[in-house]
mmCIF file of C-alpha atoms and ligand atoms in Angstrom:
data_model
loop_
_atom_site.group_PDB
_atom_site.id
_atom_site.type_symbol
_atom_site.label_atom_id
_atom_site.label_comp_id
_atom_site.label_asym_id
_atom_site.label_seq_id
_atom_site.Cartn_x
_atom_site.Cartn_y
_atom_site.Cartn_z
ATOM 1 C CA MET A 389 121.317 82.478 88.268
ATOM 2 C CA ARG A 390 123.698 85.239 88.958
ATOM 3 C CA LYS A 391 125.984 87.319 86.702
ATOM 4 C CA SER A 392 128.791 89.313 88.222
ATOM 5 C CA ARG A 393 127.287 92.110 90.499
ATOM 6 C CA THR A 394 129.046 95.428 90.987
ATOM 7 C CA ILE A 395 126.694 97.135 93.406
ATOM 8 C CA CYS A 396 124.503 95.911 96.183
ATOM 9 C CA SER A 397 121.014 97.361 95.501
ATOM 10 C CA VAL A 398 117.592 97.154 96.985
ATOM 11 C CA ASN A 399 114.987 94.750 95.761
ATOM 12 C CA PRO A 400 113.229 96.641 92.873
ATOM 13 C CA PHE A 401 109.948 94.843 93.357
ATOM 14 C CA ASN A 402 107.778 96.791 95.909
ATOM 15 C CA TYR A 403 104.608 94.750 96.517
ATOM 16 C CA GLN A 404 103.169 96.952 99.252
ATOM 17 C CA GLY A 405 101.211 100.019 98.605
ATOM 18 C CA PRO A 406 101.433 102.375 95.631
ATOM 19 C CA ILE A 407 104.544 102.181 93.392
ATOM 20 C CA VAL A 408 106.480 104.952 91.829
ATOM 21 C CA PRO A 409 105.090 105.884 88.396
ATOM 22 C CA ALA A 410 108.264 104.837 86.643
ATOM 23 C CA ARG A 411 107.746 101.236 87.745
ATOM 24 C CA LEU A 412 104.275 101.000 86.451
ATOM 25 C CA ILE A 413 103.701 98.132 84.092
ATOM 26 C CA ASP A 414 101.235 98.724 81.309
ATOM 27 C CA ARG A 415 98.245 100.968 82.117
ATOM 28 C CA GLY A 416 99.040 103.384 79.252
ATOM 29 C CA THR A 417 95.423 103.153 77.995
ATOM 30 C CA GLU A 418 93.993 103.888 81.471
ATOM 31 C CA LEU A 419 96.310 106.893 81.909
ATOM 32 C CA ASP A 420 95.283 108.168 78.537
ATOM 33 C CA GLU A 421 91.605 107.808 79.396
ATOM 34 C CA LEU A 422 92.188 109.639 82.597
ATOM 35 C CA GLN A 423 94.066 112.431 80.901
ATOM 36 C CA THR A 424 91.275 112.901 78.331
ATOM 37 C CA ALA A 425 88.695 112.922 81.053
ATOM 38 C CA ALA A 426 90.585 115.498 83.022
ATOM 39 C CA ALA A 427 90.918 117.621 79.893
ATOM 40 C CA ASN A 428 87.183 117.429 79.401
ATOM 41 C CA ARG A 429 86.413 117.824 83.124
ATOM 42 C CA VAL A 430 84.672 114.438 83.016
ATOM 43 C CA ALA A 431 84.666 112.656 86.433
ATOM 44 C CA VAL A 432 85.880 109.055 86.442
ATOM 45 C CA ARG A 433 85.054 106.234 88.763
ATOM 46 C CA LEU A 434 87.946 103.725 88.971
ATOM 47 C CA ALA A 435 86.711 100.321 90.318
ATOM 48 C CA ALA A 436 88.886 97.287 90.693
ATOM 49 C CA PRO A 437 89.493 94.469 93.249
ATOM 50 C CA ARG A 438 92.017 94.991 95.992
ATOM 51 C CA ARG A 439 95.610 95.180 95.148
ATOM 52 C CA PHE A 440 95.030 95.638 91.334
ATOM 53 C CA GLY A 441 96.842 98.813 91.258
ATOM 54 C CA LYS A 442 94.410 101.555 91.770
ATOM 55 C CA SER A 443 96.571 103.740 93.963
ATOM 56 C CA SER A 444 99.577 103.278 91.801
ATOM 57 C CA LEU A 445 97.632 104.294 88.780
ATOM 58 C CA LEU A 446 96.372 107.333 90.600
ATOM 59 C CA GLU A 447 99.887 108.318 91.561
ATOM 60 C CA ALA A 448 100.997 107.990 87.926
ATOM 61 C CA HIS A 449 98.050 110.081 86.790
ATOM 62 C CA VAL A 450 98.931 112.761 89.358
ATOM 63 C CA ALA A 451 102.578 112.753 88.239
ATOM 64 C CA ALA A 452 101.482 113.036 84.554
ATOM 65 C CA MET A 453 99.130 115.888 85.318
ATOM 66 C CA ARG A 454 101.852 117.727 87.160
ATOM 67 C CA ASP A 455 104.199 117.203 84.257
ATOM 68 C CA VAL A 456 101.906 119.046 81.994
ATOM 69 C CA GLY A 457 101.508 121.902 84.488
ATOM 70 C CA HIS A 458 98.282 121.086 86.204
ATOM 71 C CA ARG A 459 97.992 120.980 89.949
ATOM 72 C CA ALA A 460 97.149 117.308 91.049
ATOM 73 C CA VAL A 461 96.621 115.531 94.402
ATOM 74 C CA ARG A 462 95.563 112.030 95.684
ATOM 75 C CA VAL A 463 93.563 112.003 98.771
ATOM 76 C CA ASP A 464 93.513 108.667 100.380
ATOM 77 C CA PHE A 465 90.465 107.888 102.441
ATOM 78 C CA SER A 466 91.250 104.377 103.437
ATOM 79 C CA LYS A 467 89.978 103.353 106.739
ATOM 80 C CA VAL A 468 88.706 106.696 107.728
ATOM 81 C CA SER A 469 86.242 106.202 110.556
ATOM 82 C CA THR A 470 85.055 109.780 111.563
ATOM 83 C CA VAL A 471 84.210 112.895 109.710
ATOM 84 C CA GLY A 472 87.212 114.423 111.385
ATOM 85 C CA ASP A 473 89.419 111.788 109.784
ATOM 86 C CA VAL A 474 87.924 112.709 106.437
ATOM 87 C CA ALA A 475 88.706 116.358 106.931
ATOM 88 C CA VAL A 476 92.214 115.654 108.103
ATOM 89 C CA ARG A 477 92.911 113.548 105.023
ATOM 90 C CA VAL A 478 91.612 116.220 102.756
ATOM 91 C CA ALA A 479 93.621 118.938 104.559
ATOM 92 C CA ARG A 480 96.733 116.835 104.383
ATOM 93 C CA ALA A 481 96.461 116.388 100.628
ATOM 94 C CA TYR A 482 95.377 119.878 99.857
ATOM 95 C CA ARG A 483 98.310 121.328 101.789
ATOM 96 C CA GLU A 484 100.329 120.292 98.721
ATOM 97 C CA LEU A 485 98.464 122.695 96.574
ATOM 98 C CA PRO A 486 99.478 126.336 96.299
ATOM 99 C CA ALA A 487 97.874 128.576 98.886
ATOM 100 C CA GLU A 488 94.598 129.894 97.601
ATOM 101 C CA PRO A 489 93.670 133.587 98.121
ATOM 102 C CA GLY A 490 91.612 132.947 101.240
ATOM 103 C CA ARG A 491 94.247 130.669 102.616
ATOM 104 C CA SER A 492 91.461 128.505 104.018
ATOM 105 C CA VAL A 493 93.320 125.290 103.439
ATOM 106 C CA SER A 494 96.369 126.391 105.616
ATOM 107 C CA ARG A 495 94.022 127.750 108.321
ATOM 108 C CA TRP A 496 91.951 124.557 108.476
ATOM 109 C CA ALA A 497 95.007 122.407 108.225
ATOM 110 C CA ALA A 498 96.427 124.240 111.373
ATOM 111 C CA ARG A 499 93.240 123.888 113.195
ATOM 112 C CA LEU A 500 92.973 120.218 112.278
ATOM 113 C CA GLY A 501 96.523 119.560 113.520
ATOM 114 C CA VAL A 502 97.926 118.936 110.074
ATOM 115 C CA THR A 503 101.491 120.215 110.003
ATOM 116 C CA ALA A 504 104.126 120.644 107.235
ATOM 117 C CA THR A 505 107.236 118.544 108.266
ATOM 118 C CA ALA A 506 110.596 118.330 106.671
ATOM 119 C CA ALA A 507 109.647 114.879 105.373
ATOM 120 C CA GLY A 508 106.410 116.132 103.884
ATOM 121 C CA VAL A 509 102.993 116.886 105.354
ATOM 122 C CA GLY A 510 102.536 115.196 108.752
ATOM 123 C CA PHE A 511 99.739 115.018 111.154
ATOM 124 C CA THR A 512 100.084 115.613 114.869
ATOM 125 C CA VAL A 513 97.396 115.440 117.439
ATOM 126 C CA THR A 514 98.547 117.621 120.439
ATOM 127 C CA PRO A 515 96.507 118.588 123.367
ATOM 128 C CA GLN A 516 95.896 121.912 121.633
ATOM 129 C CA THR A 517 94.571 120.074 118.507
ATOM 130 C CA PRO A 518 92.083 117.440 119.709
ATOM 131 C CA ARG A 519 90.188 115.556 117.041
ATOM 132 C CA PRO A 520 87.593 117.954 115.605
ATOM 133 C CA ALA A 521 83.994 117.485 116.491
ATOM 134 C CA ALA A 522 81.764 116.376 113.582
ATOM 135 C CA ASP A 523 80.240 119.858 113.110
ATOM 136 C CA GLU A 524 83.676 121.475 112.897
ATOM 137 C CA ALA A 525 84.884 118.785 110.600
ATOM 138 C CA ARG A 526 81.919 119.329 108.297
ATOM 139 C CA ALA A 527 82.575 122.997 108.182
ATOM 140 C CA ALA A 528 86.222 122.269 107.407
ATOM 141 C CA LEU A 529 85.328 119.964 104.614
ATOM 142 C CA LEU A 530 82.863 122.409 103.059
ATOM 143 C CA SER A 531 85.593 125.020 103.006
ATOM 144 C CA LEU A 532 88.543 122.643 102.154
ATOM 145 C CA LEU A 533 86.843 120.977 99.260
ATOM 146 C CA ASP A 534 86.209 124.352 97.684
ATOM 147 C CA ALA A 535 89.984 125.142 97.336
ATOM 148 C CA PRO A 536 90.150 124.080 93.587
ATOM 149 C CA ARG A 537 87.464 126.604 92.830
ATOM 150 C CA ALA A 538 89.322 129.380 94.698
ATOM 151 C CA LEU A 539 92.517 128.577 92.941
ATOM 152 C CA HIS A 540 90.870 128.521 89.573
ATOM 153 C CA GLU A 541 89.261 131.947 90.151
ATOM 154 C CA SER A 542 92.707 133.300 90.863
ATOM 155 C CA ASP A 543 94.761 131.713 88.060
ATOM 156 C CA GLY A 544 92.290 129.898 85.643
ATOM 157 C CA GLU A 545 94.295 126.686 86.204
ATOM 158 C CA LEU A 546 92.933 123.211 86.456
ATOM 159 C CA THR A 547 93.236 121.031 89.703
ATOM 160 C CA VAL A 548 93.016 117.310 89.306
ATOM 161 C CA VAL A 549 91.797 115.598 92.497
ATOM 162 C CA CYS A 550 91.902 111.808 92.947
ATOM 163 C CA PHE A 551 89.770 110.580 95.864
ATOM 164 C CA ASP A 552 91.167 107.040 96.640
ATOM 165 C CA GLU A 553 89.101 104.548 98.627
ATOM 166 C CA PHE A 554 86.181 106.890 98.245
ATOM 167 C CA GLN A 555 83.618 104.397 99.553
ATOM 168 C CA ASP A 556 85.395 104.478 102.917
ATOM 169 C CA LEU A 557 83.660 107.974 103.463
ATOM 170 C CA LEU A 558 80.347 106.212 104.047
ATOM 171 C CA VAL A 559 81.916 104.424 107.149
ATOM 172 C CA ALA A 560 82.464 107.844 108.718
ATOM 173 C CA ASP A 561 79.061 109.005 107.796
ATOM 174 C CA ASP A 562 76.646 107.443 105.256
ATOM 175 C CA ALA A 563 75.601 110.929 103.876
ATOM 176 C CA LEU A 564 79.012 112.337 103.330
ATOM 177 C CA ASP A 565 78.884 111.808 99.657
ATOM 178 C CA GLY A 566 76.034 114.339 99.731
ATOM 179 C CA LEU A 567 78.371 116.897 101.327
ATOM 180 C CA PHE A 568 81.048 116.295 98.808
ATOM 181 C CA ARG A 569 78.687 116.577 95.807
ATOM 182 C CA SER A 570 77.218 119.807 97.176
ATOM 183 C CA VAL A 571 80.659 121.436 96.934
ATOM 184 C CA ILE A 572 82.271 119.843 93.972
ATOM 185 C CA GLN A 573 79.253 120.037 91.635
ATOM 186 C CA HIS A 574 79.962 123.771 91.251
ATOM 187 C CA HIS A 575 83.578 123.161 90.131
ATOM 188 C CA GLY A 576 82.973 123.125 86.413
ATOM 189 C CA GLU A 577 86.271 124.087 84.730
ATOM 190 C CA ALA A 578 88.133 124.390 88.118
ATOM 191 C CA ALA A 579 88.605 120.692 88.800
ATOM 192 C CA ALA A 580 88.505 117.159 87.365
ATOM 193 C CA TYR A 581 87.710 114.445 89.770
ATOM 194 C CA VAL A 582 88.683 110.638 89.964
ATOM 195 C CA PHE A 583 86.929 108.588 92.381
ATOM 196 C CA ALA A 584 88.632 105.219 93.181
ATOM 197 C CA GLY A 585 87.481 102.358 95.394
ATOM 198 C CA SER A 586 88.334 98.789 96.183
ATOM 199 C CA GLN A 587 85.002 97.278 96.895
ATOM 200 C CA PRO A 588 83.456 97.211 93.468
ATOM 201 C CA SER A 589 79.948 96.518 94.782
ATOM 202 C CA LEU A 590 80.097 99.397 97.147
ATOM 203 C CA MET A 591 81.562 101.775 94.511
ATOM 204 C CA ARG A 592 78.654 100.884 92.310
ATOM 205 C CA ALA A 593 76.285 101.517 95.063
ATOM 206 C CA LEU A 594 77.782 104.964 95.451
ATOM 207 C CA PHE A 595 77.527 105.779 91.776
ATOM 208 C CA SER A 596 74.677 103.650 90.426
ATOM 209 C CA GLU A 597 71.998 103.799 93.092
ATOM 210 C CA TYR A 598 69.389 106.176 91.898
ATOM 211 C CA GLU A 599 68.969 107.836 95.374
ATOM 212 C CA ARG A 600 72.754 108.482 95.914
ATOM 213 C CA PRO A 601 74.097 111.969 95.335
ATOM 214 C CA PHE A 602 76.722 110.765 92.807
ATOM 215 C CA TYR A 603 74.248 108.702 90.840
ATOM 216 C CA GLY A 604 75.268 108.689 87.161
ATOM 217 C CA GLN A 605 77.954 111.260 87.848
ATOM 218 C CA ALA A 606 81.110 109.496 86.849
ATOM 219 C CA ARG A 607 82.422 107.530 83.844
ATOM 220 C CA PRO A 608 83.399 104.071 84.804
ATOM 221 C CA LEU A 609 87.059 102.846 84.368
ATOM 222 C CA GLU A 610 88.011 99.354 85.241
ATOM 223 C CA LEU A 611 91.331 97.838 85.887
ATOM 224 C CA SER A 612 92.103 94.293 84.585
ATOM 225 C CA THR A 613 94.973 91.972 85.264
ATOM 226 C CA LEU A 614 98.439 92.965 83.696
ATOM 227 C CA PRO A 615 99.170 91.778 80.211
ATOM 228 C CA LEU A 616 101.513 88.776 80.637
ATOM 229 C CA ASP A 617 103.931 89.785 77.814
ATOM 230 C CA GLU A 618 104.568 93.331 79.095
ATOM 231 C CA ALA A 619 104.794 92.277 82.656
ATOM 232 C CA GLY A 620 107.299 89.504 81.677
ATOM 233 C CA ASN A 621 109.404 91.942 79.726
ATOM 234 C CA ASP A 622 109.552 94.526 82.492
ATOM 235 C CA ILE A 623 110.237 92.057 85.252
ATOM 236 C CA GLU A 624 113.019 90.413 83.199
ATOM 237 C CA ALA A 625 114.501 93.951 82.520
ATOM 238 C CA LEU A 626 114.474 94.772 86.162
ATOM 239 C CA LEU A 627 116.228 91.492 87.016
ATOM 240 C CA GLY A 628 118.596 91.924 84.191
ATOM 241 C CA ALA A 629 119.510 95.394 85.323
ATOM 242 C CA GLU A 630 120.584 93.878 88.602
ATOM 243 C CA GLY A 631 122.664 91.206 86.826
ATOM 244 C CA LEU A 632 120.202 88.461 87.540
ATOM 245 C CA GLU A 633 118.908 85.953 84.975
ATOM 246 C CA ALA A 634 115.736 84.033 85.588
ATOM 247 C CA ASP A 635 115.561 81.955 82.462
ATOM 248 C CA GLY A 636 111.980 80.697 82.227
ATOM 249 C CA ALA A 637 111.067 81.412 85.794
ATOM 250 C CA VAL A 638 109.415 84.768 84.966
ATOM 251 C CA ASP A 639 107.102 83.110 82.504
ATOM 252 C CA GLU A 640 106.156 80.413 84.971
ATOM 253 C CA LEU A 641 105.404 83.032 87.651
ATOM 254 C CA LEU A 642 103.078 84.818 85.261
ATOM 255 C CA ALA A 643 101.411 81.598 84.223
ATOM 256 C CA PHE A 644 100.758 81.069 87.939
ATOM 257 C CA THR A 645 99.385 84.546 88.706
ATOM 258 C CA GLY A 646 97.580 85.172 85.530
ATOM 259 C CA GLY A 647 98.753 88.754 85.764
ATOM 260 C CA HIS A 648 97.239 89.533 89.086
ATOM 261 C CA PRO A 649 99.120 92.688 89.626
ATOM 262 C CA GLN A 650 100.233 92.549 93.326
ATOM 263 C CA ARG A 651 100.672 88.656 93.431
ATOM 264 C CA THR A 652 102.969 88.998 90.280
ATOM 265 C CA ILE A 653 105.203 91.649 91.938
ATOM 266 C CA LEU A 654 105.151 89.733 95.208
ATOM 267 C CA LEU A 655 106.466 86.613 93.536
ATOM 268 C CA ALA A 656 108.890 88.730 91.360
ATOM 269 C CA HIS A 657 110.185 90.125 94.746
ATOM 270 C CA HIS A 658 110.820 86.668 96.188
ATOM 271 C CA LEU A 659 112.423 85.437 92.912
ATOM 272 C CA TYR A 660 114.816 88.459 93.047
ATOM 273 C CA GLU A 661 115.696 87.648 96.677
ATOM 274 C CA LEU A 662 116.553 84.116 96.085
ATOM 275 C CA LEU A 663 118.625 84.784 92.884
ATOM 276 C CA ASP A 664 120.249 87.582 94.707
ATOM 277 C CA ARG A 665 121.221 85.427 97.569
ATOM 278 C CA GLY A 666 122.842 83.156 94.992
ATOM 279 C CA GLU A 667 120.509 80.293 95.533
ATOM 280 C CA ASP A 668 120.115 78.308 92.512
ATOM 281 C CA PRO A 669 117.029 76.062 93.136
ATOM 282 C CA GLU A 670 115.929 73.710 90.449
ATOM 283 C CA HIS A 671 112.540 75.465 90.228
ATOM 284 C CA PRO A 672 113.069 79.078 91.085
ATOM 285 C CA ALA A 673 109.479 79.870 90.397
ATOM 286 C CA ALA A 674 108.206 77.231 92.713
ATOM 287 C CA ALA A 675 110.610 78.355 95.346
ATOM 288 C CA ALA A 676 109.313 81.995 95.050
ATOM 289 C CA VAL A 677 105.736 80.695 95.351
ATOM 290 C CA ASN A 678 106.728 78.857 98.605
ATOM 291 C CA PHE A 679 108.221 82.006 100.076
ATOM 292 C CA ALA A 680 105.204 84.036 99.126
ATOM 293 C CA LEU A 681 102.890 81.436 100.653
ATOM 294 C CA ARG A 682 104.963 81.499 103.848
ATOM 295 C CA ASP A 683 104.598 85.281 104.029
ATOM 296 C CA THR A 684 100.933 85.342 103.465
ATOM 297 C CA ALA A 685 99.772 82.197 105.332
ATOM 298 C CA ASP A 686 98.435 84.062 108.334
ATOM 299 C CA ALA A 687 96.541 86.529 106.135
ATOM 300 C CA LEU A 688 95.167 83.670 104.164
ATOM 301 C CA GLN A 689 94.145 81.762 107.421
ATOM 302 C CA ALA A 690 92.422 84.808 108.795
ATOM 303 C CA LEU A 691 90.532 85.261 105.502
ATOM 304 C CA TRP A 692 89.625 81.546 105.428
ATOM 305 C CA ASP A 693 88.176 81.824 109.007
ATOM 306 C CA SER A 694 85.804 84.542 107.818
ATOM 307 C CA PHE A 695 83.979 82.265 105.345
ATOM 308 C CA ASP A 696 81.040 79.896 106.416
ATOM 309 C CA ARG A 697 81.128 76.206 105.692
ATOM 310 C CA ASN A 698 79.312 76.302 102.368
ATOM 311 C CA GLU A 699 81.410 79.197 101.133
ATOM 312 C CA ARG A 700 84.514 77.143 102.024
ATOM 313 C CA VAL A 701 83.312 74.162 100.094
ATOM 314 C CA VAL A 702 82.727 76.400 97.035
ATOM 315 C CA LEU A 703 86.131 77.923 97.333
ATOM 316 C CA MET A 704 87.785 74.592 97.701
ATOM 317 C CA ALA A 705 86.082 73.229 94.649
ATOM 318 C CA LEU A 706 87.136 76.391 92.600
ATOM 319 C CA SER A 707 90.724 75.884 93.659
ATOM 320 C CA ASP A 708 90.535 72.252 92.538
ATOM 321 C CA GLY A 709 88.983 73.098 89.253
ATOM 322 C CA GLN A 710 85.680 71.287 90.180
ATOM 323 C CA ALA A 711 82.215 72.521 89.476
ATOM 324 C CA PRO A 712 81.460 74.190 92.890
ATOM 325 C CA THR A 713 77.687 73.458 92.748
ATOM 326 C CA GLY A 714 77.832 70.168 90.846
ATOM 327 C CA SER A 715 76.542 66.903 92.150
ATOM 328 C CA ILE A 716 80.026 65.465 92.883
ATOM 329 C CA VAL A 717 80.838 68.300 95.322
ATOM 330 C CA ALA A 718 77.407 68.409 96.706
ATOM 331 C CA GLY A 719 77.493 64.565 97.337
ATOM 332 C CA GLU A 720 80.862 64.543 98.743
ATOM 333 C CA HIS A 721 80.024 67.127 101.441
ATOM 334 C CA ARG A 722 76.378 66.208 101.786
ATOM 335 C CA ILE A 723 75.147 69.758 101.084
ATOM 336 C CA PRO A 724 72.173 70.460 98.794
ATOM 337 C CA ARG A 725 73.270 71.967 95.491
ATOM 338 C CA SER A 726 70.891 74.833 96.058
ATOM 339 C CA SER A 727 72.835 75.707 99.291
ATOM 340 C CA LEU A 728 76.084 75.580 97.336
ATOM 341 C CA GLN A 729 74.615 77.777 94.633
ATOM 342 C CA GLU A 730 73.546 80.386 97.283
ATOM 343 C CA ALA A 731 76.999 80.405 98.650
ATOM 344 C CA LEU A 732 78.404 80.833 95.237
ATOM 345 C CA ASP A 733 76.096 83.620 94.383
ATOM 346 C CA ARG A 734 76.970 85.355 97.698
ATOM 347 C CA LEU A 735 80.746 85.166 96.743
ATOM 348 C CA VAL A 736 80.181 86.285 93.302
ATOM 349 C CA ALA A 737 78.098 89.204 94.416
ATOM 350 C CA ASP A 738 80.610 90.186 96.987
ATOM 351 C CA GLU A 739 83.282 90.349 94.019
ATOM 352 C CA ARG A 740 86.301 90.372 96.338
ATOM 353 C CA HIS A 741 87.409 86.848 96.093
ATOM 354 C CA VAL A 742 85.404 85.188 93.299
ATOM 355 C CA GLN A 743 84.614 86.590 89.861
ATOM 356 C CA ARG A 744 83.284 85.241 86.736
ATOM 357 C CA ASP A 745 85.296 85.119 83.527
ATOM 358 C CA ALA A 746 84.093 86.141 79.993
ATOM 359 C CA SER A 747 82.347 82.840 79.631
ATOM 360 C CA GLY A 748 80.548 83.108 82.951
ATOM 361 C CA ARG A 749 82.774 80.578 84.837
ATOM 362 C CA PRO A 750 83.575 81.501 88.351
ATOM 363 C CA TYR A 751 87.263 81.638 89.459
ATOM 364 C CA LEU A 752 89.213 82.640 92.505
ATOM 365 C CA LEU A 753 90.721 86.106 92.066
ATOM 366 C CA ASP A 754 93.771 85.416 94.197
ATOM 367 C CA PRO A 755 96.191 82.725 92.769
ATOM 368 C CA LEU A 756 97.835 82.423 96.152
ATOM 369 C CA LEU A 757 94.582 81.767 97.946
ATOM 370 C CA ALA A 758 93.938 79.208 95.264
ATOM 371 C CA GLU A 759 97.390 77.504 95.819
ATOM 372 C CA TRP A 760 97.021 77.649 99.604
ATOM 373 C CA LEU A 761 93.758 75.858 99.238
ATOM 374 C CA ARG A 762 95.146 73.197 96.964
ATOM 375 C CA ARG A 763 97.845 72.542 99.471
ATOM 376 C CA ARG A 764 95.418 72.076 102.346
HETATM 377 N N1 LIG B 742 100.569 98.399 86.885
HETATM 378 C C1 LIG B 742 101.340 97.839 87.831
HETATM 379 N N2 LIG B 742 102.733 97.663 87.596
HETATM 380 C C2 LIG B 742 103.447 97.088 88.558
HETATM 381 N N3 LIG B 742 103.093 96.737 89.761
HETATM 382 C C3 LIG B 742 101.794 96.878 90.065
HETATM 383 C C4 LIG B 742 100.907 97.508 89.100
HETATM 384 N N4 LIG B 742 99.691 97.616 89.719
HETATM 385 C C5 LIG B 742 99.848 97.008 90.911
HETATM 386 N N5 LIG B 742 101.111 96.634 91.189
HETATM 387 C C6 LIG B 742 101.511 95.989 92.363
HETATM 388 O O1 LIG B 742 100.550 95.888 93.239
HETATM 389 C C7 LIG B 742 100.833 96.487 94.523
HETATM 390 C C8 LIG B 742 99.602 97.175 95.076
HETATM 391 O O2 LIG B 742 99.302 98.223 94.188
HETATM 392 P P1 LIG B 742 98.382 99.343 94.751
HETATM 393 O O3 LIG B 742 98.646 99.780 96.152
HETATM 394 O O4 LIG B 742 98.528 100.571 93.787
HETATM 395 O O5 LIG B 742 96.926 98.705 94.575
HETATM 396 P P2 LIG B 742 95.518 99.046 95.147
HETATM 397 O O6 LIG B 742 94.573 98.498 94.117
HETATM 398 O O7 LIG B 742 95.493 100.524 95.372
HETATM 399 O O8 LIG B 742 95.552 98.240 96.440
HETATM 400 P P3 LIG B 742 94.628 98.309 97.675
HETATM 401 O O9 LIG B 742 93.347 97.696 97.275
HETATM 402 O O10 LIG B 742 95.346 97.603 98.811
HETATM 403 O O11 LIG B 742 94.473 99.834 97.961
HETATM 404 C C9 LIG B 742 101.958 97.422 94.255
HETATM 405 O O12 LIG B 742 102.794 97.545 95.401
HETATM 406 C C10 LIG B 742 102.635 96.686 93.143
HETATM 407 O O13 LIG B 742 103.495 95.669 93.600
HETATM 408 MG MG1 LIG B 743 95.131 101.486 97.152
#
């Protein structure tokens, strides 16, 4: 429903990538924990499923740390595939720090082709700046990563460094965590580190496997779904600020998403759009779900294609609320229950799509995948 509108504004619900700190719903406790850990120079490992708001939380932490006078950066390692990529990402992020006495960040940044542009720090590969060879990239990393120590020696101040998608380092080189550790273990008072990653099992492997360099090195922090009350209030406030009223639709959306962070905002985005267009469907929440399914159908299909038959049977059963390894499902598909159990165990161990609730019952993490399956 639409009140009188004075200005035409952009949809306030950004559902792609990190959001601005002012738009963060909840996460006050997590920010407090990060702040305390930084004050005590305790490293934190932030593990959560994809799209649960890790990068958004890190951005808010960086902003909060800067507000109280610390230096802070987020280094995004998503999809790095070579050691050169890793060095470039670090150089790009550390360019935002003040120049340290040795100016090694700016010198390496120039050699790696990372340039400061009017719009921020860019990256150009010109014929003069080919992608660095692995040895040079390693030398760059050893020097770049030490910038917080050099800065601390000159002014005694703290640098907060958030490594996002940290596990992707291992794609570039599966011993790169050792190189990182060899430098940052000497940072003591100079820096406080947060390691975030979206594949929980891989993150755990990095930090919990005895033989890995970061074994036992970081305090775990997990991100759960958004609290429904607070999410509902914030979404209604944003709609209200635009002169839009959703009546009960926001509560219905939240009941559908269960507080899944990105799915909640994606649906709020579509709800905003249809209210803003002046559409007045009988069931706005259901209409928003339809729009979201239309947008995500290709991605869901591609995901679906990646599962084997037994996994698909388990996923369909979960979406229908059936016992995935029970005799009904096994009989219907003529698959031994033990094979379904193996498929379920695989999906649960993988953690990306199926998790167990507090009472141990498996459920689908993505409410849109569940709905897409129910509509098959
Ligand atoms: N606390 C939150 N408040 C409001 N929106 C959120 C919150 N957390 C996540 N979101 C929504 O989820 C989207 C994805 O967030 P973000 O990119 O921070 O997650 P991520 O865990 O880093 O995802 P990825 O696994 O893709 O890297 C955001 O664009 C936003 O719409
Ligand atoms: Mg992210």
